[in-house]
Amino acid sequence: MLAILAPGQGAQTPGQLRPWLELDGVESRLRWWSAAAGLDLVDIGCEAPAETIRDTAVAQPLIVANGLLAAEQLGLLPAAPAGGARAVVAGHSVGEITGAAITGSLTPESALLFVGLRGRAMAEASARTPTGMTALLGGDPDEVAAALEGMGLTAANRNGAGQIVAAGTLEDLAKLADSPPPKTKLRPLSVAGAFHTHHMASAGDALRAVAGGIRPGAPVLGQLSNADGAAVHDGADLLTRLVTQVAAPVRWDLCLAAMREAGVTAVIELPPAGTLAGIARRELRGAKIVAVKTPADLDAARELVAEYLPPAGVAVPTQTESLVGETS
């Protein structure tokens, strides 16, 4: 089984789109997607400094656009699996929107419109109350989550590999810094707010107000949900989950558990890649992993796509049950 992963906010870097503009047709594609996102993705992705792309309203469309560029180069926009396909899609936080375009639940344009609204709404929600996020490394996951709850904080990301991200008010995060749970190391994150907590409720409301006008497609691959790691095969269900996840914790640990259960033996992380590939190396021992950071990594990713998502008429024997075609 191949897992196609899409990263979340924090993975962006200045100039990340510059090498992609060397590929034929990419600049015009980005110009079109810029109209959908409401941002000049070419300028932001090539020239904007770190401070600019740290802005939630900017970072989210940039990350999704970069992932979609690579997916298109790999023939995955959307994926078109034949009968022997063995693949599943998973995105971390905003990466779920990238994943939705790969499965065919959203068109690229709908994905960019949705993420543009999502980024702006989450930035507005962040401005209402001084909040933030801190990563905790080490400790027992359940004990850490319980300790955070006792401090008024939320375990907003449970990422596996011994990492939990706490989110809440700056006052409560200061209490965490003064009295961290046993056997943990703290690393404050440079983010604008307490994402995936009740502090983002207004952003969820903004997305819910427009979601009824979206006509999701029928997914061609299962997508593992951040909510519970379940494989979703219904576009309407996935869209509902995209709305609610902005104010709900990301359970990447459960997505990883689902990958292990499905027998994932290979991973492609779409750009801006690195973080999820690093977690996969620790959690999916023995899997072949390709982190697509620049176009130079596309050939290695194409080899995995050809192996696990063969062209029509090419049968691939499998020893694990495929996630393609199941019902959610």
PDB file of C-alpha atoms in Angstrom, residues 23-313:
ATOM      1  CA  LEU A  23       8.569  23.411 -15.439  1.00  0.00           C
ATOM      2  CA  ASP A  24       6.438  24.068 -18.519  1.00  0.00           C
ATOM      3  CA  GLY A  25       2.988  25.453 -17.778  1.00  0.00           C
ATOM      4  CA  VAL A  26       3.497  25.876 -14.046  1.00  0.00           C
ATOM      5  CA  GLU A  27       3.504  29.672 -13.967  1.00  0.00           C
ATOM      6  CA  SER A  28       0.251  29.943 -15.908  1.00  0.00           C
ATOM      7  CA  ARG A  29      -1.282  27.303 -13.657  1.00  0.00           C
ATOM      8  CA  LEU A  30      -0.277  29.310 -10.594  1.00  0.00           C
ATOM      9  CA  ARG A  31      -1.706  32.490 -12.112  1.00  0.00           C
ATOM     10  CA  TRP A  32      -5.043  30.724 -12.525  1.00  0.00           C
ATOM     11  CA  TRP A  33      -4.970  29.285  -9.023  1.00  0.00           C
ATOM     12  CA  SER A  34      -4.049  32.724  -7.663  1.00  0.00           C
ATOM     13  CA  ALA A  35      -7.389  34.002  -8.943  1.00  0.00           C
ATOM     14  CA  ALA A  36      -9.129  31.269  -6.964  1.00  0.00           C
ATOM     15  CA  ALA A  37      -7.096  31.752  -3.777  1.00  0.00           C
ATOM     16  CA  GLY A  38      -7.237  35.549  -3.842  1.00  0.00           C
ATOM     17  CA  LEU A  39      -3.433  35.808  -3.542  1.00  0.00           C
ATOM     18  CA  ASP A  40      -0.539  36.237  -5.972  1.00  0.00           C
ATOM     19  CA  LEU A  41       0.921  32.788  -5.431  1.00  0.00           C
ATOM     20  CA  VAL A  42       3.819  33.381  -7.840  1.00  0.00           C
ATOM     21  CA  ASP A  43       5.064  36.438  -5.965  1.00  0.00           C
ATOM     22  CA  ILE A  44       4.389  34.964  -2.523  1.00  0.00           C
ATOM     23  CA  GLY A  45       5.924  31.600  -3.350  1.00  0.00           C
ATOM     24  CA  CYS A  46       9.056  33.066  -4.916  1.00  0.00           C
ATOM     25  CA  GLU A  47       9.765  36.441  -3.318  1.00  0.00           C
ATOM     26  CA  ALA A  48       7.958  36.793   0.017  1.00  0.00           C
ATOM     27  CA  PRO A  49      10.068  36.688   3.208  1.00  0.00           C
ATOM     28  CA  ALA A  50       9.511  34.280   6.087  1.00  0.00           C
ATOM     29  CA  GLU A  51       7.492  36.836   8.063  1.00  0.00           C
ATOM     30  CA  THR A  52       4.970  37.220   5.221  1.00  0.00           C
ATOM     31  CA  ILE A  53       4.402  33.514   4.638  1.00  0.00           C
ATOM     32  CA  ARG A  54       4.038  32.903   8.376  1.00  0.00           C
ATOM     33  CA  ASP A  55       0.669  34.688   8.130  1.00  0.00           C
ATOM     34  CA  THR A  56      -2.040  32.023   8.313  1.00  0.00           C
ATOM     35  CA  ALA A  57      -4.011  33.625   5.477  1.00  0.00           C
ATOM     36  CA  VAL A  58      -0.931  33.369   3.228  1.00  0.00           C
ATOM     37  CA  ALA A  59       0.675  30.145   4.406  1.00  0.00           C
ATOM     38  CA  GLN A  60      -2.324  27.912   3.865  1.00  0.00           C
ATOM     39  CA  PRO A  61      -3.003  28.660   0.164  1.00  0.00           C
ATOM     40  CA  LEU A  62       0.752  28.550  -0.524  1.00  0.00           C
ATOM     41  CA  ILE A  63       1.105  25.080   0.998  1.00  0.00           C
ATOM     42  CA  VAL A  64      -1.925  23.675  -0.817  1.00  0.00           C
ATOM     43  CA  ALA A  65      -0.861  25.180  -4.153  1.00  0.00           C
ATOM     44  CA  ASN A  66       2.626  23.685  -3.864  1.00  0.00           C
ATOM     45  CA  GLY A  67       1.184  20.261  -3.083  1.00  0.00           C
ATOM     46  CA  LEU A  68      -1.216  20.471  -6.013  1.00  0.00           C
ATOM     47  CA  LEU A  69       1.596  21.447  -8.392  1.00  0.00           C
ATOM     48  CA  ALA A  70       3.532  18.315  -7.508  1.00  0.00           C
ATOM     49  CA  ALA A  71       0.410  16.140  -7.600  1.00  0.00           C
ATOM     50  CA  GLU A  72      -0.355  17.375 -11.101  1.00  0.00           C
ATOM     51  CA  GLN A  73       3.178  16.590 -12.259  1.00  0.00           C
ATOM     52  CA  LEU A  74       2.723  13.060 -10.855  1.00  0.00           C
ATOM     53  CA  GLY A  75      -0.601  12.542 -12.617  1.00  0.00           C
ATOM     54  CA  LEU A  76      -2.498  12.633  -9.324  1.00  0.00           C
ATOM     55  CA  LEU A  77      -4.843  15.573  -9.851  1.00  0.00           C
ATOM     56  CA  PRO A  78      -7.017  13.686  -9.377  1.00  0.00           C
ATOM     57  CA  ALA A  79      -5.598  10.203  -9.118  1.00  0.00           C
ATOM     58  CA  ALA A  80      -7.061   7.768 -11.641  1.00  0.00           C
ATOM     59  CA  PRO A  81      -6.514   4.325 -10.128  1.00  0.00           C
ATOM     60  CA  ALA A  82      -7.066   1.147 -12.115  1.00  0.00           C
ATOM     61  CA  GLY A  83      -8.268  -2.106 -10.604  1.00  0.00           C
ATOM     62  CA  GLY A  84      -4.870  -2.959  -9.165  1.00  0.00           C
ATOM     63  CA  ALA A  85      -4.423   0.345  -7.336  1.00  0.00           C
ATOM     64  CA  ARG A  86      -3.113   0.156  -3.782  1.00  0.00           C
ATOM     65  CA  ALA A  87      -3.027   3.644  -2.317  1.00  0.00           C
ATOM     66  CA  VAL A  88      -4.519   5.874   0.324  1.00  0.00           C
ATOM     67  CA  VAL A  89      -4.330   9.654   0.857  1.00  0.00           C
ATOM     68  CA  ALA A  90      -3.809  11.571   4.097  1.00  0.00           C
ATOM     69  CA  GLY A  91      -3.212  15.248   4.802  1.00  0.00           C
ATOM     70  CA  HIS A  92      -2.176  16.938   8.040  1.00  0.00           C
ATOM     71  CA  SER A  93      -4.542  19.788   8.938  1.00  0.00           C
ATOM     72  CA  VAL A  94      -4.695  22.082   5.878  1.00  0.00           C
ATOM     73  CA  GLY A  95      -3.080  19.231   3.941  1.00  0.00           C
ATOM     74  CA  GLU A  96      -6.476  17.510   4.032  1.00  0.00           C
ATOM     75  CA  ILE A  97      -7.601  20.038   1.424  1.00  0.00           C
ATOM     76  CA  THR A  98      -4.714  19.064  -0.840  1.00  0.00           C
ATOM     77  CA  GLY A  99      -5.696  15.439  -0.288  1.00  0.00           C
ATOM     78  CA  ALA A 100      -9.319  16.161  -1.198  1.00  0.00           C
ATOM     79  CA  ALA A 101      -8.220  17.373  -4.644  1.00  0.00           C
ATOM     80  CA  ILE A 102      -6.097  14.243  -5.182  1.00  0.00           C
ATOM     81  CA  THR A 103      -9.009  11.954  -4.364  1.00  0.00           C
ATOM     82  CA  GLY A 104     -11.299  13.970  -6.630  1.00  0.00           C
ATOM     83  CA  SER A 105     -13.574  15.117  -3.801  1.00  0.00           C
ATOM     84  CA  LEU A 106     -12.701  18.731  -4.701  1.00  0.00           C
ATOM     85  CA  THR A 107     -11.473  20.298  -7.924  1.00  0.00           C
ATOM     86  CA  PRO A 108      -8.170  22.192  -7.640  1.00  0.00           C
ATOM     87  CA  GLU A 109     -10.069  25.446  -8.009  1.00  0.00           C
ATOM     88  CA  SER A 110     -12.546  24.522  -5.267  1.00  0.00           C
ATOM     89  CA  ALA A 111      -9.643  23.489  -3.053  1.00  0.00           C
ATOM     90  CA  LEU A 112      -7.927  26.880  -3.526  1.00  0.00           C
ATOM     91  CA  LEU A 113     -11.151  28.806  -2.950  1.00  0.00           C
ATOM     92  CA  PHE A 114     -11.835  26.799   0.190  1.00  0.00           C
ATOM     93  CA  VAL A 115      -8.326  27.146   1.601  1.00  0.00           C
ATOM     94  CA  GLY A 116      -8.268  30.874   0.850  1.00  0.00           C
ATOM     95  CA  LEU A 117     -11.403  31.326   2.941  1.00  0.00           C
ATOM     96  CA  ARG A 118     -10.093  28.954   5.609  1.00  0.00           C
ATOM     97  CA  GLY A 119      -6.831  30.868   5.997  1.00  0.00           C
ATOM     98  CA  ARG A 120      -8.545  34.243   6.257  1.00  0.00           C
ATOM     99  CA  ALA A 121     -11.165  32.971   8.711  1.00  0.00           C
ATOM    100  CA  MET A 122      -8.566  31.334  10.955  1.00  0.00           C
ATOM    101  CA  ALA A 123      -6.433  34.488  10.900  1.00  0.00           C
ATOM    102  CA  GLU A 124      -9.460  36.528  11.973  1.00  0.00           C
ATOM    103  CA  ALA A 125     -10.255  34.054  14.742  1.00  0.00           C
ATOM    104  CA  SER A 126      -6.656  34.192  15.948  1.00  0.00           C
ATOM    105  CA  ALA A 127      -6.815  37.971  16.216  1.00  0.00           C
ATOM    106  CA  ARG A 128      -9.670  37.847  18.718  1.00  0.00           C
ATOM    107  CA  THR A 129      -7.727  36.341  21.636  1.00  0.00           C
ATOM    108  CA  PRO A 130      -3.959  36.107  22.276  1.00  0.00           C
ATOM    109  CA  THR A 131      -3.364  32.384  21.765  1.00  0.00           C
ATOM    110  CA  GLY A 132      -0.591  30.113  20.565  1.00  0.00           C
ATOM    111  CA  MET A 133       0.813  26.586  20.369  1.00  0.00           C
ATOM    112  CA  THR A 134       3.704  24.695  21.981  1.00  0.00           C
ATOM    113  CA  ALA A 135       5.100  21.311  20.937  1.00  0.00           C
ATOM    114  CA  LEU A 136       5.851  18.757  23.644  1.00  0.00           C
ATOM    115  CA  LEU A 137       8.358  16.013  22.889  1.00  0.00           C
ATOM    116  CA  GLY A 138       8.441  12.868  25.022  1.00  0.00           C
ATOM    117  CA  GLY A 139       6.355  11.661  27.937  1.00  0.00           C
ATOM    118  CA  ASP A 140       3.399   9.285  27.924  1.00  0.00           C
ATOM    119  CA  PRO A 141       0.877  10.610  25.331  1.00  0.00           C
ATOM    120  CA  ASP A 142      -2.230   9.993  27.426  1.00  0.00           C
ATOM    121  CA  GLU A 143      -0.638  11.455  30.549  1.00  0.00           C
ATOM    122  CA  VAL A 144       0.544  14.510  28.607  1.00  0.00           C
ATOM    123  CA  ALA A 145      -2.927  15.060  27.120  1.00  0.00           C
ATOM    124  CA  ALA A 146      -4.518  14.773  30.576  1.00  0.00           C
ATOM    125  CA  ALA A 147      -2.017  17.232  32.053  1.00  0.00           C
ATOM    126  CA  LEU A 148      -2.756  19.734  29.277  1.00  0.00           C
ATOM    127  CA  GLU A 149      -6.482  19.472  29.874  1.00  0.00           C
ATOM    128  CA  GLY A 150      -5.886  20.190  33.552  1.00  0.00           C
ATOM    129  CA  MET A 151      -4.133  23.420  32.563  1.00  0.00           C
ATOM    130  CA  GLY A 152      -6.993  24.548  30.328  1.00  0.00           C
ATOM    131  CA  LEU A 153      -5.053  23.641  27.181  1.00  0.00           C
ATOM    132  CA  THR A 154      -5.957  21.361  24.268  1.00  0.00           C
ATOM    133  CA  ALA A 155      -3.853  18.581  22.758  1.00  0.00           C
ATOM    134  CA  ALA A 156      -4.488  20.109  19.335  1.00  0.00           C
ATOM    135  CA  ASN A 157      -2.144  17.795  17.386  1.00  0.00           C
ATOM    136  CA  ARG A 158      -1.274  14.245  18.422  1.00  0.00           C
ATOM    137  CA  ASN A 159       1.345  13.568  15.795  1.00  0.00           C
ATOM    138  CA  GLY A 160       2.827  10.245  16.879  1.00  0.00           C
ATOM    139  CA  ALA A 161       6.603   9.826  17.180  1.00  0.00           C
ATOM    140  CA  GLY A 162       6.361  11.177  20.740  1.00  0.00           C
ATOM    141  CA  GLN A 163       4.999  14.615  19.788  1.00  0.00           C
ATOM    142  CA  ILE A 164       1.907  16.411  21.028  1.00  0.00           C
ATOM    143  CA  VAL A 165       1.128  20.063  20.301  1.00  0.00           C
ATOM    144  CA  ALA A 166      -0.612  22.044  23.039  1.00  0.00           C
ATOM    145  CA  ALA A 167      -2.813  24.992  22.125  1.00  0.00           C
ATOM    146  CA  GLY A 168      -4.583  27.658  24.135  1.00  0.00           C
ATOM    147  CA  THR A 169      -4.237  31.133  25.575  1.00  0.00           C
ATOM    148  CA  LEU A 170      -0.793  32.623  26.031  1.00  0.00           C
ATOM    149  CA  GLU A 171      -1.494  32.782  29.760  1.00  0.00           C
ATOM    150  CA  ASP A 172      -2.125  29.038  29.978  1.00  0.00           C
ATOM    151  CA  LEU A 173       0.882  28.287  27.745  1.00  0.00           C
ATOM    152  CA  ALA A 174       3.021  30.281  30.176  1.00  0.00           C
ATOM    153  CA  LYS A 175       1.792  28.005  32.971  1.00  0.00           C
ATOM    154  CA  LEU A 176       2.814  25.011  30.859  1.00  0.00           C
ATOM    155  CA  ALA A 177       6.296  26.487  30.405  1.00  0.00           C
ATOM    156  CA  ASP A 178       6.623  26.889  34.173  1.00  0.00           C
ATOM    157  CA  SER A 179       5.410  23.359  34.944  1.00  0.00           C
ATOM    158  CA  PRO A 180       5.787  20.967  31.985  1.00  0.00           C
ATOM    159  CA  PRO A 181       4.604  17.332  32.270  1.00  0.00           C
ATOM    160  CA  PRO A 182       7.286  14.836  33.352  1.00  0.00           C
ATOM    161  CA  LYS A 183       9.845  13.686  30.769  1.00  0.00           C
ATOM    162  CA  THR A 184       8.820  16.282  28.173  1.00  0.00           C
ATOM    163  CA  LYS A 185      10.707  18.964  26.298  1.00  0.00           C
ATOM    164  CA  LEU A 186       8.865  22.081  25.191  1.00  0.00           C
ATOM    165  CA  ARG A 187       9.263  23.976  21.927  1.00  0.00           C
ATOM    166  CA  PRO A 188       7.064  27.077  21.393  1.00  0.00           C
ATOM    167  CA  LEU A 189       5.767  27.284  17.814  1.00  0.00           C
ATOM    168  CA  SER A 190       5.728  30.405  15.682  1.00  0.00           C
ATOM    169  CA  VAL A 191       2.027  30.369  14.837  1.00  0.00           C
ATOM    170  CA  ALA A 192      -0.657  33.016  15.096  1.00  0.00           C
ATOM    171  CA  GLY A 193      -3.205  31.194  17.216  1.00  0.00           C
ATOM    172  CA  ALA A 194      -4.596  28.086  18.886  1.00  0.00           C
ATOM    173  CA  PHE A 195      -5.518  26.108  15.796  1.00  0.00           C
ATOM    174  CA  HIS A 196      -7.751  23.033  16.105  1.00  0.00           C
ATOM    175  CA  THR A 197      -9.335  24.226  19.350  1.00  0.00           C
ATOM    176  CA  HIS A 198     -12.572  25.979  20.344  1.00  0.00           C
ATOM    177  CA  HIS A 199     -10.776  29.271  19.676  1.00  0.00           C
ATOM    178  CA  MET A 200     -11.297  28.527  15.940  1.00  0.00           C
ATOM    179  CA  ALA A 201     -15.088  28.071  16.238  1.00  0.00           C
ATOM    180  CA  SER A 202     -15.827  31.227  14.244  1.00  0.00           C
ATOM    181  CA  ALA A 203     -13.632  29.946  11.392  1.00  0.00           C
ATOM    182  CA  GLY A 204     -15.637  26.731  11.351  1.00  0.00           C
ATOM    183  CA  ASP A 205     -18.831  28.777  11.144  1.00  0.00           C
ATOM    184  CA  ALA A 206     -17.452  30.735   8.176  1.00  0.00           C
ATOM    185  CA  LEU A 207     -16.603  27.537   6.303  1.00  0.00           C
ATOM    186  CA  ARG A 208     -19.934  25.935   7.175  1.00  0.00           C
ATOM    187  CA  ALA A 209     -21.754  28.919   5.690  1.00  0.00           C
ATOM    188  CA  VAL A 210     -20.313  28.247   2.224  1.00  0.00           C
ATOM    189  CA  ALA A 211     -19.870  24.465   2.294  1.00  0.00           C
ATOM    190  CA  GLY A 212     -23.481  23.883   1.248  1.00  0.00           C
ATOM    191  CA  GLY A 213     -22.717  25.477  -2.112  1.00  0.00           C
ATOM    192  CA  ILE A 214     -19.869  23.074  -2.894  1.00  0.00           C
ATOM    193  CA  ARG A 215     -20.668  20.010  -4.987  1.00  0.00           C
ATOM    194  CA  PRO A 216     -18.066  17.426  -3.929  1.00  0.00           C
ATOM    195  CA  GLY A 217     -17.043  14.676  -6.315  1.00  0.00           C
ATOM    196  CA  ALA A 218     -16.890  10.934  -5.716  1.00  0.00           C
ATOM    197  CA  PRO A 219     -13.437  10.070  -4.300  1.00  0.00           C
ATOM    198  CA  VAL A 220     -11.360   7.593  -6.308  1.00  0.00           C
ATOM    199  CA  LEU A 221      -9.154   6.801  -3.301  1.00  0.00           C
ATOM    200  CA  GLY A 222      -9.826   6.568   0.413  1.00  0.00           C
ATOM    201  CA  GLN A 223      -8.686   9.540   2.492  1.00  0.00           C
ATOM    202  CA  LEU A 224      -7.702   9.062   6.121  1.00  0.00           C
ATOM    203  CA  SER A 225      -9.442  11.618   8.302  1.00  0.00           C
ATOM    204  CA  ASN A 226      -7.632  13.746  10.878  1.00  0.00           C
ATOM    205  CA  ALA A 227     -10.617  13.297  13.180  1.00  0.00           C
ATOM    206  CA  ASP A 228     -10.259   9.572  13.808  1.00  0.00           C
ATOM    207  CA  GLY A 229      -8.020   7.984  11.166  1.00  0.00           C
ATOM    208  CA  ALA A 230     -11.052   6.510   9.346  1.00  0.00           C
ATOM    209  CA  ALA A 231     -10.827   5.986   5.590  1.00  0.00           C
ATOM    210  CA  VAL A 232     -13.432   8.289   4.020  1.00  0.00           C
ATOM    211  CA  HIS A 233     -14.890   7.349   0.622  1.00  0.00           C
ATOM    212  CA  ASP A 234     -17.727   9.858   0.389  1.00  0.00           C
ATOM    213  CA  GLY A 235     -17.133  13.414  -0.824  1.00  0.00           C
ATOM    214  CA  ALA A 236     -19.920  14.960   1.245  1.00  0.00           C
ATOM    215  CA  ASP A 237     -18.653  13.270   4.406  1.00  0.00           C
ATOM    216  CA  LEU A 238     -15.127  14.480   3.688  1.00  0.00           C
ATOM    217  CA  LEU A 239     -16.330  18.053   3.135  1.00  0.00           C
ATOM    218  CA  THR A 240     -18.146  18.001   6.480  1.00  0.00           C
ATOM    219  CA  ARG A 241     -14.951  16.809   8.139  1.00  0.00           C
ATOM    220  CA  LEU A 242     -12.953  19.606   6.453  1.00  0.00           C
ATOM    221  CA  VAL A 243     -15.298  22.139   8.031  1.00  0.00           C
ATOM    222  CA  THR A 244     -15.250  20.705  11.551  1.00  0.00           C
ATOM    223  CA  GLN A 245     -11.505  19.948  11.725  1.00  0.00           C
ATOM    224  CA  VAL A 246     -10.467  23.613  12.041  1.00  0.00           C
ATOM    225  CA  ALA A 247     -11.802  23.578  15.628  1.00  0.00           C
ATOM    226  CA  ALA A 248     -11.064  19.917  16.440  1.00  0.00           C
ATOM    227  CA  PRO A 249      -7.797  18.143  17.295  1.00  0.00           C
ATOM    228  CA  VAL A 250      -5.673  16.554  14.568  1.00  0.00           C
ATOM    229  CA  ARG A 251      -5.209  12.856  15.349  1.00  0.00           C
ATOM    230  CA  TRP A 252      -2.275  12.124  13.056  1.00  0.00           C
ATOM    231  CA  ASP A 253      -1.382   9.279  15.406  1.00  0.00           C
ATOM    232  CA  LEU A 254      -4.616   7.540  14.397  1.00  0.00           C
ATOM    233  CA  CYS A 255      -3.893   8.172  10.708  1.00  0.00           C
ATOM    234  CA  LEU A 256      -0.506   6.495  11.208  1.00  0.00           C
ATOM    235  CA  ALA A 257      -2.175   3.561  12.947  1.00  0.00           C
ATOM    236  CA  ALA A 258      -4.528   3.191   9.973  1.00  0.00           C
ATOM    237  CA  MET A 259      -1.556   3.206   7.595  1.00  0.00           C
ATOM    238  CA  ARG A 260       0.128   0.449   9.569  1.00  0.00           C
ATOM    239  CA  GLU A 261      -3.073  -1.600   9.607  1.00  0.00           C
ATOM    240  CA  ALA A 262      -3.493  -1.137   5.849  1.00  0.00           C
ATOM    241  CA  GLY A 263       0.044  -2.411   5.284  1.00  0.00           C
ATOM    242  CA  VAL A 264       1.613   0.789   3.939  1.00  0.00           C
ATOM    243  CA  THR A 265       5.046  -0.022   2.504  1.00  0.00           C
ATOM    244  CA  ALA A 266       5.743   3.215   0.619  1.00  0.00           C
ATOM    245  CA  VAL A 267       5.141   6.905   1.243  1.00  0.00           C
ATOM    246  CA  ILE A 268       5.177   9.999  -0.946  1.00  0.00           C
ATOM    247  CA  GLU A 269       5.066  13.317   0.903  1.00  0.00           C
ATOM    248  CA  LEU A 270       4.044  16.187  -1.348  1.00  0.00           C
ATOM    249  CA  PRO A 271       5.759  19.573  -0.992  1.00  0.00           C
ATOM    250  CA  PRO A 272       6.659  21.426   1.071  1.00  0.00           C
ATOM    251  CA  ALA A 273       7.850  18.020   2.274  1.00  0.00           C
ATOM    252  CA  GLY A 274       9.989  16.869   5.165  1.00  0.00           C
ATOM    253  CA  THR A 275       8.004  16.864   8.411  1.00  0.00           C
ATOM    254  CA  LEU A 276       5.561  14.037   7.651  1.00  0.00           C
ATOM    255  CA  ALA A 277       8.280  12.008   5.940  1.00  0.00           C
ATOM    256  CA  GLY A 278      10.378  12.286   9.099  1.00  0.00           C
ATOM    257  CA  ILE A 279       7.502  11.050  11.267  1.00  0.00           C
ATOM    258  CA  ALA A 280       6.810   8.218   8.805  1.00  0.00           C
ATOM    259  CA  ARG A 281      10.428   7.039   9.010  1.00  0.00           C
ATOM    260  CA  ARG A 282      10.006   6.580  12.754  1.00  0.00           C
ATOM    261  CA  GLU A 283       6.466   5.201  12.725  1.00  0.00           C
ATOM    262  CA  LEU A 284       6.364   3.111   9.514  1.00  0.00           C
ATOM    263  CA  ARG A 285       9.553   1.125   9.855  1.00  0.00           C
ATOM    264  CA  GLY A 286      10.884  -0.313   6.611  1.00  0.00           C
ATOM    265  CA  ALA A 287       8.642   1.744   4.324  1.00  0.00           C
ATOM    266  CA  LYS A 288      10.200   3.334   1.256  1.00  0.00           C
ATOM    267  CA  ILE A 289       9.790   7.093   1.658  1.00  0.00           C
ATOM    268  CA  VAL A 290      10.106   9.858  -0.921  1.00  0.00           C
ATOM    269  CA  ALA A 291       9.854  13.469   0.261  1.00  0.00           C
ATOM    270  CA  VAL A 292       9.105  15.669  -2.744  1.00  0.00           C
ATOM    271  CA  LYS A 293      10.813  18.946  -1.936  1.00  0.00           C
ATOM    272  CA  THR A 294      11.722  20.137  -5.441  1.00  0.00           C
ATOM    273  CA  PRO A 295      11.105  18.917  -9.020  1.00  0.00           C
ATOM    274  CA  ALA A 296      14.341  16.922  -8.711  1.00  0.00           C
ATOM    275  CA  ASP A 297      12.425  14.489  -6.473  1.00  0.00           C
ATOM    276  CA  LEU A 298       9.636  13.829  -8.970  1.00  0.00           C
ATOM    277  CA  ASP A 299      11.261  10.889 -10.765  1.00  0.00           C
ATOM    278  CA  ALA A 300      11.599   8.869  -7.558  1.00  0.00           C
ATOM    279  CA  ALA A 301       7.960   9.639  -6.724  1.00  0.00           C
ATOM    280  CA  ARG A 302       6.848   8.670 -10.239  1.00  0.00           C
ATOM    281  CA  GLU A 303       8.381   5.233  -9.742  1.00  0.00           C
ATOM    282  CA  LEU A 304       6.191   4.651  -6.703  1.00  0.00           C
ATOM    283  CA  VAL A 305       3.095   5.984  -8.468  1.00  0.00           C
ATOM    284  CA  ALA A 306       3.723   3.591 -11.373  1.00  0.00           C
ATOM    285  CA  GLU A 307       4.176   0.674  -8.989  1.00  0.00           C
ATOM    286  CA  TYR A 308       1.147   1.255  -6.777  1.00  0.00           C
ATOM    287  CA  LEU A 309      -1.206   3.135  -9.126  1.00  0.00           C
ATOM    288  CA  PRO A 310      -0.688   1.304 -12.435  1.00  0.00           C
ATOM    289  CA  PRO A 311      -2.235   2.424 -15.746  1.00  0.00           C
ATOM    290  CA  ALA A 312      -5.537   0.870 -16.755  1.00  0.00           C
ATOM    291  CA  GLY A 313      -5.166  -2.702 -17.871  1.00  0.00           C
TER     292      GLY A 313
END
